[in-house]
PDB file of C-alpha atoms in Angstrom:
ATOM      1  CA  MET A   1     -34.782 -16.251 -43.354  1.00 51.00           C
ATOM      2  CA  SER A   2     -33.002 -14.572 -40.148  1.00 63.00           C
ATOM      3  CA  PHE A   3     -31.225 -16.684 -37.292  1.00 58.00           C
ATOM      4  CA  HIS A   4     -33.813 -14.959 -34.647  1.00 64.00           C
ATOM      5  CA  VAL A   5     -36.768 -15.626 -36.647  1.00 73.00           C
ATOM      6  CA  LEU A   6     -35.794 -19.962 -37.160  1.00 73.00           C
ATOM      7  CA  ARG A   7     -34.913 -19.610 -33.051  1.00 73.00           C
ATOM      8  CA  PHE A   8     -38.452 -18.284 -32.636  1.00 80.00           C
ATOM      9  CA  ASN A   9     -40.357 -20.631 -34.695  1.00 76.00           C
ATOM     10  CA  ARG A  10     -38.402 -23.279 -32.802  1.00 79.00           C
ATOM     11  CA  ALA A  11     -39.619 -21.503 -29.571  1.00 79.00           C
ATOM     12  CA  ALA A  12     -43.061 -20.757 -30.259  1.00 77.00           C
ATOM     13  CA  SER A  13     -45.143 -23.384 -28.844  1.00 81.00           C
ATOM     14  CA  ARG A  14     -42.798 -23.796 -25.552  1.00 85.00           C
ATOM     15  CA  TYR A  15     -42.447 -19.938 -25.206  1.00 88.00           C
ATOM     16  CA  GLU A  16     -45.241 -19.079 -22.770  1.00 90.00           C
ATOM     17  CA  PRO A  17     -44.586 -20.933 -19.849  1.00 88.00           C
ATOM     18  CA  GLU A  18     -41.180 -20.017 -19.430  1.00 90.00           C
ATOM     19  CA  ALA A  19     -41.878 -15.911 -19.914  1.00 91.00           C
ATOM     20  CA  GLY A  20     -42.391 -14.692 -16.770  1.00 95.00           C
ATOM     21  CA  ILE A  21     -40.287 -11.557 -17.322  1.00 96.00           C
ATOM     22  CA  GLN A  22     -41.624 -10.786 -21.030  1.00 97.00           C
ATOM     23  CA  VAL A  23     -45.155 -10.942 -19.323  1.00 96.00           C
ATOM     24  CA  ARG A  24     -44.010  -8.415 -16.290  1.00 97.00           C
ATOM     25  CA  MET A  25     -42.740  -6.240 -18.952  1.00 97.00           C
ATOM     26  CA  ALA A  26     -45.675  -6.078 -21.068  1.00 97.00           C
ATOM     27  CA  GLY A  27     -47.601  -4.822 -17.846  1.00 97.00           C
ATOM     28  CA  LYS A  28     -45.316  -2.664 -17.021  1.00 97.00           C
ATOM     29  CA  LEU A  29     -45.358  -1.001 -20.538  1.00 96.00           C
ATOM     30  CA  LEU A  30     -48.939  -0.479 -20.477  1.00 96.00           C
ATOM     31  CA  GLU A  31     -48.186   1.170 -16.903  1.00 96.00           C
ATOM     32  CA  LEU A  32     -47.072   3.957 -19.409  1.00 96.00           C
ATOM     33  CA  TRP A  33     -50.158   4.802 -21.270  1.00 94.00           C
ATOM     34  CA  LYS A  34     -52.029   7.518 -19.932  1.00 90.00           C
ATOM     35  CA  GLY A  35     -53.911   8.969 -22.730  1.00 86.00           C
ATOM     36  CA  PRO A  36     -57.195   8.312 -24.345  1.00 89.00           C
ATOM     37  CA  VAL A  37     -57.623   4.744 -25.871  1.00 88.00           C
ATOM     38  CA  PRO A  38     -56.309   4.945 -29.870  1.00 94.00           C
ATOM     39  CA  GLY A  39     -57.949   4.503 -32.674  1.00 94.00           C
ATOM     40  CA  SER A  40     -55.457   1.536 -34.236  1.00 96.00           C
ATOM     41  CA  ILE A  41     -52.728  -0.065 -32.835  1.00 97.00           C
ATOM     42  CA  LEU A  42     -49.874  -1.585 -34.870  1.00 97.00           C
ATOM     43  CA  GLU A  43     -47.938  -4.798 -32.855  1.00 98.00           C
ATOM     44  CA  LEU A  44     -44.468  -5.582 -33.510  1.00 98.00           C
ATOM     45  CA  GLY A  45     -43.204  -8.645 -32.916  1.00 97.00           C
ATOM     46  CA  CYS A  46     -46.583 -10.151 -31.181  1.00 97.00           C
ATOM     47  CA  GLY A  47     -44.778 -13.832 -30.466  1.00 96.00           C
ATOM     48  CA  THR A  48     -47.516 -15.392 -28.927  1.00 96.00           C
ATOM     49  CA  GLY A  49     -49.858 -12.709 -27.979  1.00 96.00           C
ATOM     50  CA  LEU A  50     -48.605 -11.685 -24.439  1.00 96.00           C
ATOM     51  CA  LEU A  51     -49.245  -8.305 -24.852  1.00 97.00           C
ATOM     52  CA  THR A  52     -51.749  -8.411 -27.621  1.00 97.00           C
ATOM     53  CA  ARG A  53     -54.173  -9.880 -25.366  1.00 96.00           C
ATOM     54  CA  ARG A  54     -53.505  -6.802 -22.736  1.00 96.00           C
ATOM     55  CA  LEU A  55     -54.041  -5.054 -25.607  1.00 96.00           C
ATOM     56  CA  CYS A  56     -57.318  -5.983 -26.620  1.00 94.00           C
ATOM     57  CA  GLU A  57     -58.280  -5.622 -23.022  1.00 93.00           C
ATOM     58  CA  ARG A  58     -57.008  -2.147 -22.227  1.00 94.00           C
ATOM     59  CA  PHE A  59     -58.010  -0.987 -25.261  1.00 94.00           C
ATOM     60  CA  PRO A  60     -61.578  -2.872 -25.925  1.00 91.00           C
ATOM     61  CA  SER A  61     -62.590  -0.128 -28.606  1.00 92.00           C
ATOM     62  CA  ALA A  62     -59.517   0.097 -30.479  1.00 94.00           C
ATOM     63  CA  SER A  63     -58.375  -1.816 -34.048  1.00 95.00           C
ATOM     64  CA  ILE A  64     -55.325  -3.901 -33.379  1.00 96.00           C
ATOM     65  CA  LEU A  65     -53.200  -5.054 -36.072  1.00 96.00           C
ATOM     66  CA  ALA A  66     -50.448  -7.881 -35.077  1.00 96.00           C
ATOM     67  CA  THR A  67     -47.447  -8.932 -36.630  1.00 96.00           C
ATOM     68  CA  ASP A  68     -44.415 -10.602 -36.123  1.00 96.00           C
ATOM     69  CA  ALA A  69     -41.961 -12.183 -38.940  1.00 94.00           C
ATOM     70  CA  ALA A  70     -42.223 -15.869 -37.291  1.00 93.00           C
ATOM     71  CA  GLN A  71     -44.962 -17.753 -38.658  1.00 94.00           C
ATOM     72  CA  ALA A  72     -45.216 -19.840 -35.789  1.00 94.00           C
ATOM     73  CA  MET A  73     -45.354 -17.262 -33.321  1.00 95.00           C
ATOM     74  CA  LEU A  74     -48.271 -16.133 -35.655  1.00 96.00           C
ATOM     75  CA  VAL A  75     -50.480 -19.740 -35.695  1.00 95.00           C
ATOM     76  CA  GLU A  76     -49.411 -20.018 -31.618  1.00 95.00           C
ATOM     77  CA  ALA A  77     -50.867 -16.251 -31.306  1.00 96.00           C
ATOM     78  CA  ARG A  78     -54.181 -16.872 -33.056  1.00 94.00           C
ATOM     79  CA  LYS A  79     -54.680 -19.690 -30.278  1.00 94.00           C
ATOM     80  CA  ARG A  80     -54.195 -17.960 -27.440  1.00 93.00           C
ATOM     81  CA  CYS A  81     -56.170 -15.168 -28.438  1.00 92.00           C
ATOM     82  CA  GLY A  82     -59.172 -16.832 -30.002  1.00 83.00           C
ATOM     83  CA  ASP A  83     -61.783 -14.168 -30.656  1.00 65.00           C
ATOM     84  CA  GLY A  84     -60.790 -11.626 -27.839  1.00 58.00           C
ATOM     85  CA  GLY A  85     -60.267  -9.064 -30.195  1.00 58.00           C
ATOM     86  CA  GLY A  86     -64.267  -9.546 -31.592  1.00 63.00           C
ATOM     87  CA  GLY A  87     -63.192  -9.080 -35.056  1.00 70.00           C
ATOM     88  CA  ARG A  88     -61.079  -5.944 -34.197  1.00 89.00           C
ATOM     89  CA  LEU A  89     -57.490  -8.187 -34.117  1.00 95.00           C
ATOM     90  CA  VAL A  90     -56.022  -8.977 -37.264  1.00 94.00           C
ATOM     91  CA  PHE A  91     -53.059 -10.709 -37.322  1.00 95.00           C
ATOM     92  CA  THR A  92     -50.225 -10.596 -40.408  1.00 94.00           C
ATOM     93  CA  GLU A  93     -46.526 -11.381 -40.883  1.00 94.00           C
ATOM     94  CA  LEU A  94     -43.955  -8.591 -40.660  1.00 94.00           C
ATOM     95  CA  ASP A  95     -40.908  -8.431 -40.300  1.00 94.00           C
ATOM     96  CA  ALA A  96     -39.879  -4.978 -38.296  1.00 95.00           C
ATOM     97  CA  ARG A  97     -36.610  -4.454 -38.574  1.00 92.00           C
ATOM     98  CA  GLY A  98     -37.118  -1.703 -41.444  1.00 87.00           C
ATOM     99  CA  ASN A  99     -34.249  -3.103 -43.698  1.00 83.00           C
ATOM    100  CA  VAL A 100     -37.167  -4.391 -45.970  1.00 80.00           C
ATOM    101  CA  PRO A 101     -40.588  -3.322 -47.556  1.00 81.00           C
ATOM    102  CA  ALA A 102     -43.418  -3.678 -45.218  1.00 82.00           C
ATOM    103  CA  ALA A 103     -46.290  -6.188 -46.054  1.00 85.00           C
ATOM    104  CA  LYS A 104     -49.125  -4.746 -47.789  1.00 88.00           C
ATOM    105  CA  GLU A 105     -51.474  -5.338 -45.251  1.00 88.00           C
ATOM    106  CA  VAL A 106     -49.371  -3.400 -42.966  1.00 93.00           C
ATOM    107  CA  ILE A 107     -49.325   0.200 -45.488  1.00 91.00           C
ATOM    108  CA  SER A 108     -52.940   0.061 -46.506  1.00 91.00           C
ATOM    109  CA  ALA A 109     -53.825  -0.092 -42.743  1.00 91.00           C
ATOM    110  CA  SER A 110     -51.359   2.749 -41.871  1.00 94.00           C
ATOM    111  CA  PRO A 111     -51.333   5.308 -40.394  1.00 96.00           C
ATOM    112  CA  PHE A 112     -51.411   3.946 -36.710  1.00 97.00           C
ATOM    113  CA  ASN A 113     -52.358   5.794 -33.923  1.00 95.00           C
ATOM    114  CA  THR A 114     -50.127   3.909 -31.582  1.00 97.00           C
ATOM    115  CA  VAL A 115     -47.297   1.016 -32.110  1.00 98.00           C
ATOM    116  CA  CYS A 116     -46.411  -1.058 -29.561  1.00 98.00           C
ATOM    117  CA  SER A 117     -43.480  -3.716 -29.033  1.00 98.00           C
ATOM    118  CA  ASN A 118     -42.456  -5.888 -26.268  1.00 98.00           C
ATOM    119  CA  ALA A 119     -39.351  -7.478 -25.503  1.00 97.00           C
ATOM    120  CA  LEU A 120     -38.563  -7.296 -29.539  1.00 97.00           C
ATOM    121  CA  VAL A 121     -36.043  -4.651 -30.391  1.00 98.00           C
ATOM    122  CA  GLN A 122     -33.069  -6.162 -28.384  1.00 96.00           C
ATOM    123  CA  TRP A 123     -33.020  -8.268 -31.300  1.00 94.00           C
ATOM    124  CA  PHE A 124     -32.069  -5.318 -34.055  1.00 95.00           C
ATOM    125  CA  PRO A 125     -28.747  -3.788 -33.823  1.00 93.00           C
ATOM    126  CA  ASN A 126     -29.636  -0.973 -36.111  1.00 95.00           C
ATOM    127  CA  LEU A 127     -32.210   0.564 -33.276  1.00 97.00           C
ATOM    128  CA  GLU A 128     -32.555   4.086 -35.807  1.00 97.00           C
ATOM    129  CA  THR A 129     -33.473   2.118 -38.964  1.00 97.00           C
ATOM    130  CA  HIS A 130     -35.989   0.396 -36.748  1.00 97.00           C
ATOM    131  CA  LEU A 131     -37.302   3.758 -35.378  1.00 98.00           C
ATOM    132  CA  ARG A 132     -37.601   5.417 -38.618  1.00 97.00           C
ATOM    133  CA  PHE A 133     -39.469   2.360 -39.999  1.00 96.00           C
ATOM    134  CA  VAL A 134     -41.960   2.899 -37.300  1.00 97.00           C
ATOM    135  CA  SER A 135     -42.375   6.431 -38.360  1.00 97.00           C
ATOM    136  CA  LYS A 136     -43.375   5.892 -41.641  1.00 95.00           C
ATOM    137  CA  LEU A 137     -46.552   4.293 -40.347  1.00 96.00           C
ATOM    138  CA  SER A 138     -47.249   6.174 -37.152  1.00 97.00           C
ATOM    139  CA  ALA A 139     -49.542   9.164 -37.340  1.00 96.00           C
ATOM    140  CA  ALA A 140     -47.867  12.669 -37.376  1.00 96.00           C
ATOM    141  CA  ASP A 141     -49.107  12.733 -33.357  1.00 95.00           C
ATOM    142  CA  GLY A 142     -48.483   9.144 -32.566  1.00 96.00           C
ATOM    143  CA  ALA A 143     -47.026   7.113 -29.989  1.00 97.00           C
ATOM    144  CA  TYR A 144     -44.822   4.229 -29.623  1.00 98.00           C
ATOM    145  CA  LEU A 145     -44.645   2.062 -26.279  1.00 98.00           C
ATOM    146  CA  LEU A 146     -41.391  -0.499 -26.711  1.00 98.00           C
ATOM    147  CA  SER A 147     -39.357  -2.346 -24.064  1.00 98.00           C
ATOM    148  CA  GLY A 148     -36.060  -4.767 -24.804  1.00 98.00           C
ATOM    149  CA  PHE A 149     -33.392  -5.516 -22.722  1.00 98.00           C
ATOM    150  CA  THR A 150     -30.112  -3.261 -22.376  1.00 98.00           C
ATOM    151  CA  HIS A 151     -26.479  -5.167 -23.283  1.00 95.00           C
ATOM    152  CA  SER A 152     -25.498  -6.385 -19.968  1.00 96.00           C
ATOM    153  CA  ASN A 153     -28.870  -8.681 -19.567  1.00 97.00           C
ATOM    154  CA  PHE A 154     -27.982 -11.800 -18.818  1.00 97.00           C
ATOM    155  CA  PRO A 155     -24.166 -10.841 -17.298  1.00 97.00           C
ATOM    156  CA  GLU A 156     -23.211 -14.100 -16.119  1.00 98.00           C
ATOM    157  CA  LEU A 157     -23.672 -15.725 -19.465  1.00 96.00           C
ATOM    158  CA  ASN A 158     -22.083 -12.738 -21.324  1.00 95.00           C
ATOM    159  CA  GLU A 159     -18.920 -12.924 -18.888  1.00 97.00           C
ATOM    160  CA  LEU A 160     -18.553 -16.704 -19.450  1.00 96.00           C
ATOM    161  CA  LEU A 161     -19.240 -15.792 -23.723  1.00 94.00           C
ATOM    162  CA  SER A 162     -16.462 -13.038 -23.822  1.00 94.00           C
ATOM    163  CA  GLU A 163     -13.631 -15.528 -22.989  1.00 94.00           C
ATOM    164  CA  PRO A 164     -12.352 -18.397 -24.718  1.00 93.00           C
ATOM    165  CA  PRO A 165     -13.321 -21.126 -26.489  1.00 92.00           C
ATOM    166  CA  PHE A 166     -16.441 -18.465 -27.386  1.00 91.00           C
ATOM    167  CA  SER A 167     -14.953 -15.018 -27.485  1.00 91.00           C
ATOM    168  CA  TYR A 168     -17.747 -13.378 -28.483  1.00 90.00           C
ATOM    169  CA  ARG A 169     -17.252  -9.510 -28.790  1.00 84.00           C
ATOM    170  CA  ASP A 170     -20.824  -8.471 -29.857  1.00 86.00           C
ATOM    171  CA  PHE A 171     -24.329  -8.805 -27.568  1.00 91.00           C
ATOM    172  CA  PRO A 172     -27.851  -8.058 -28.209  1.00 94.00           C
ATOM    173  CA  GLY A 173     -29.525  -5.182 -26.764  1.00 97.00           C
ATOM    174  CA  HIS A 174     -29.660  -1.647 -25.924  1.00 98.00           C
ATOM    175  CA  ASP A 175     -28.390   1.186 -22.965  1.00 97.00           C
ATOM    176  CA  SER A 176     -30.343   4.214 -22.055  1.00 97.00           C
ATOM    177  CA  GLU A 177     -28.041   6.158 -24.178  1.00 97.00           C
ATOM    178  CA  GLU A 178     -28.272   4.106 -27.051  1.00 98.00           C
ATOM    179  CA  VAL A 179     -32.448   4.580 -27.026  1.00 98.00           C
ATOM    180  CA  GLU A 180     -32.014   8.231 -26.312  1.00 98.00           C
ATOM    181  CA  GLN A 181     -29.703   8.514 -29.336  1.00 98.00           C
ATOM    182  CA  ALA A 182     -31.540   6.513 -31.916  1.00 98.00           C
ATOM    183  CA  ALA A 183     -34.878   7.409 -31.083  1.00 98.00           C
ATOM    184  CA  GLY A 184     -33.765  11.826 -31.475  1.00 98.00           C
ATOM    185  CA  ASN A 185     -32.028  10.895 -34.731  1.00 98.00           C
ATOM    186  CA  ALA A 186     -35.161   9.061 -36.138  1.00 98.00           C
ATOM    187  CA  GLY A 187     -37.571  12.221 -35.040  1.00 97.00           C
ATOM    188  CA  TRP A 188     -39.489  10.525 -32.090  1.00 98.00           C
ATOM    189  CA  LYS A 189     -39.158  12.371 -28.538  1.00 98.00           C
ATOM    190  CA  VAL A 190     -38.685  10.122 -25.031  1.00 98.00           C
ATOM    191  CA  SER A 191     -41.576  10.679 -22.892  1.00 98.00           C
ATOM    192  CA  VAL A 192     -40.013   7.630 -20.503  1.00 98.00           C
ATOM    193  CA  LEU A 193     -37.578   5.728 -20.148  1.00 98.00           C
ATOM    194  CA  TYR A 194     -36.281   3.437 -17.553  1.00 96.00           C
ATOM    195  CA  THR A 195     -34.709   0.637 -16.851  1.00 97.00           C
ATOM    196  CA  TRP A 196     -34.432  -2.171 -14.030  1.00 98.00           C
ATOM    197  CA  GLU A 197     -33.206  -5.666 -12.978  1.00 98.00           C
ATOM    198  CA  GLU A 198     -34.263  -8.855 -12.231  1.00 98.00           C
ATOM    199  CA  LYS A 199     -32.459 -11.875 -10.602  1.00 97.00           C
ATOM    200  CA  GLU A 200     -33.615 -15.431 -11.016  1.00 96.00           C
ATOM    201  CA  ILE A 201     -32.335 -18.546  -9.070  1.00 98.00           C
ATOM    202  CA  LEU A 202     -32.729 -21.293 -10.969  1.00 98.00           C
ATOM    203  CA  PRO A 203     -31.593 -25.082 -10.147  1.00 98.00           C
ATOM    204  CA  SER A 204     -28.500 -25.401 -12.295  1.00 98.00           C
ATOM    205  CA  ALA A 205     -26.191 -24.171 -15.375  1.00 98.00           C
ATOM    206  CA  ARG A 206     -28.440 -26.412 -17.358  1.00 97.00           C
ATOM    207  CA  GLU A 207     -31.572 -25.163 -16.654  1.00 97.00           C
ATOM    208  CA  VAL A 208     -30.422 -21.519 -17.149  1.00 97.00           C
ATOM    209  CA  LEU A 209     -29.645 -22.574 -21.140  1.00 95.00           C
ATOM    210  CA  ARG A 210     -32.525 -24.444 -21.079  1.00 94.00           C
ATOM    211  CA  ARG A 211     -34.760 -21.559 -20.177  1.00 94.00           C
ATOM    212  CA  ILE A 212     -32.632 -18.912 -22.490  1.00 92.00           C
ATOM    213  CA  GLN A 213     -33.425 -21.524 -25.723  1.00 90.00           C
ATOM    214  CA  THR A 214     -36.439 -22.020 -24.589  1.00 90.00           C
ATOM    215  CA  LEU A 215     -37.507 -18.521 -24.744  1.00 90.00           C
ATOM    216  CA  GLY A 216     -35.546 -17.871 -27.796  1.00 83.00           C
ATOM    217  CA  SER A 217     -32.958 -15.691 -26.390  1.00 80.00           C
ATOM    218  CA  SER A 218     -29.840 -17.901 -27.573  1.00 74.00           C
ATOM    219  CA  ARG A 219     -26.968 -15.814 -28.507  1.00 65.00           C
ATOM    220  CA  ASP A 220     -26.364 -16.258 -32.682  1.00 61.00           C
ATOM    221  CA  PRO A 221     -23.450 -19.027 -33.062  1.00 56.00           C
ATOM    222  CA  HIS A 222     -22.041 -16.728 -35.766  1.00 58.00           C
ATOM    223  CA  SER A 223     -20.802 -13.930 -33.306  1.00 57.00           C
ATOM    224  CA  GLY A 224     -18.417 -16.310 -31.756  1.00 55.00           C
ATOM    225  CA  GLY A 225     -17.194 -19.756 -30.661  1.00 62.00           C
ATOM    226  CA  ARG A 226     -19.702 -22.729 -31.285  1.00 70.00           C
ATOM    227  CA  LEU A 227     -21.437 -24.379 -28.938  1.00 75.00           C
ATOM    228  CA  ASN A 228     -20.266 -28.057 -29.064  1.00 88.00           C
ATOM    229  CA  ARG A 229     -19.920 -30.602 -26.608  1.00 91.00           C
ATOM    230  CA  LYS A 230     -16.677 -29.777 -24.761  1.00 93.00           C
ATOM    231  CA  ASN A 231     -17.644 -26.068 -24.918  1.00 92.00           C
ATOM    232  CA  LEU A 232     -20.642 -26.646 -23.600  1.00 93.00           C
ATOM    233  CA  GLU A 233     -19.172 -28.843 -20.957  1.00 96.00           C
ATOM    234  CA  TRP A 234     -17.177 -26.018 -19.812  1.00 96.00           C
ATOM    235  CA  LEU A 235     -19.530 -23.684 -20.155  1.00 96.00           C
ATOM    236  CA  ILE A 236     -21.899 -25.576 -17.471  1.00 97.00           C
ATOM    237  CA  SER A 237     -19.277 -26.273 -15.362  1.00 98.00           C
ATOM    238  CA  GLU A 238     -17.940 -22.383 -15.199  1.00 98.00           C
ATOM    239  CA  TYR A 239     -21.396 -20.936 -14.688  1.00 98.00           C
ATOM    240  CA  SER A 240     -21.830 -23.383 -11.993  1.00 98.00           C
ATOM    241  CA  ARG A 241     -18.935 -22.703 -10.393  1.00 98.00           C
ATOM    242  CA  ARG A 242     -18.959 -18.959 -10.699  1.00 98.00           C
ATOM    243  CA  PHE A 243     -22.594 -18.001 -10.444  1.00 98.00           C
ATOM    244  CA  SER A 244     -24.237 -20.519  -7.597  1.00 98.00           C
ATOM    245  CA  GLU A 245     -26.299 -19.010  -5.109  1.00 96.00           C
ATOM    246  CA  GLY A 246     -29.440 -19.706  -2.897  1.00 93.00           C
ATOM    247  CA  GLY A 247     -28.835 -23.628  -3.555  1.00 95.00           C
ATOM    248  CA  GLY A 248     -28.914 -23.340  -7.246  1.00 98.00           C
ATOM    249  CA  VAL A 249     -27.624 -20.553  -9.899  1.00 98.00           C
ATOM    250  CA  ARG A 250     -28.494 -16.924 -10.670  1.00 98.00           C
ATOM    251  CA  LEU A 251     -29.532 -15.513 -13.515  1.00 98.00           C
ATOM    252  CA  THR A 252     -30.109 -11.738 -14.229  1.00 98.00           C
ATOM    253  CA  TRP A 253     -32.605 -10.035 -16.787  1.00 98.00           C
ATOM    254  CA  LYS A 254     -31.722  -6.387 -17.206  1.00 98.00           C
ATOM    255  CA  PRO A 255     -34.978  -4.914 -19.182  1.00 98.00           C
ATOM    256  CA  TRP A 256     -36.115  -1.365 -19.748  1.00 98.00           C
ATOM    257  CA  ILE A 257     -39.129   0.058 -21.095  1.00 98.00           C
ATOM    258  CA  ALA A 258     -40.069   3.152 -23.026  1.00 98.00           C
ATOM    259  CA  LEU A 259     -42.914   6.040 -24.464  1.00 98.00           C
ATOM    260  CA  LEU A 260     -42.144   7.856 -27.361  1.00 98.00           C
ATOM    261  CA  ARG A 261     -43.894  10.384 -29.180  1.00 97.00           C
ATOM    262  CA  ARG A 262     -43.652  11.470 -32.763  1.00 94.00           C
TER     263      ARG A 262
END
């Protein structure tokens, strides 16, 4: 089981109350859709069902297969979605990275008219491999609605983690140029792609770290120095000193959304 799956399994029950940015990303993502109601939808990385519920509302006649690699997230999504799908909503486990075989349930239900994922692909270093995987599950005229974060998401935290005692070199995410190149190499055309920035003021550096942990967004400890007590104290102290603003501390999100077509 990967680090990311373990992390999201632990975050499942606490995730949704903290996921304001993910909610807004899901809303913006669906605003991109101007076409007819798709007959079949595959959702990747459904998490607690934030986007799933909106897909059911927006496309009441579509069949929806919602997937996630974290079992605890699927349990939470089933609870939160209830019978909102009216029997047309099915959940199953699937690792969407693209470097493992797809689940039989997904293969048998393919090809899908539309594929969706929200705040997922930043965890996939090889975006092209993922997009090739999605292409195999899509109809010849299929579409992929997706969102993620850029490499510079959480610039305050990244600045600190790039320095000793952590010295991280790789941060999750994809910039616009990477998305466009990966999409082209995987046989997709970019219809829409745009990024934006949102700034939050949180009460303290400890609250920043708690928020990030609750959302399952902690950096992989294999990327740099471990977060022992001494390092944690340094991180909190430096975050408070460098990024104090408006009676608290700053946390900056840098998301993007895209519509790809075959």
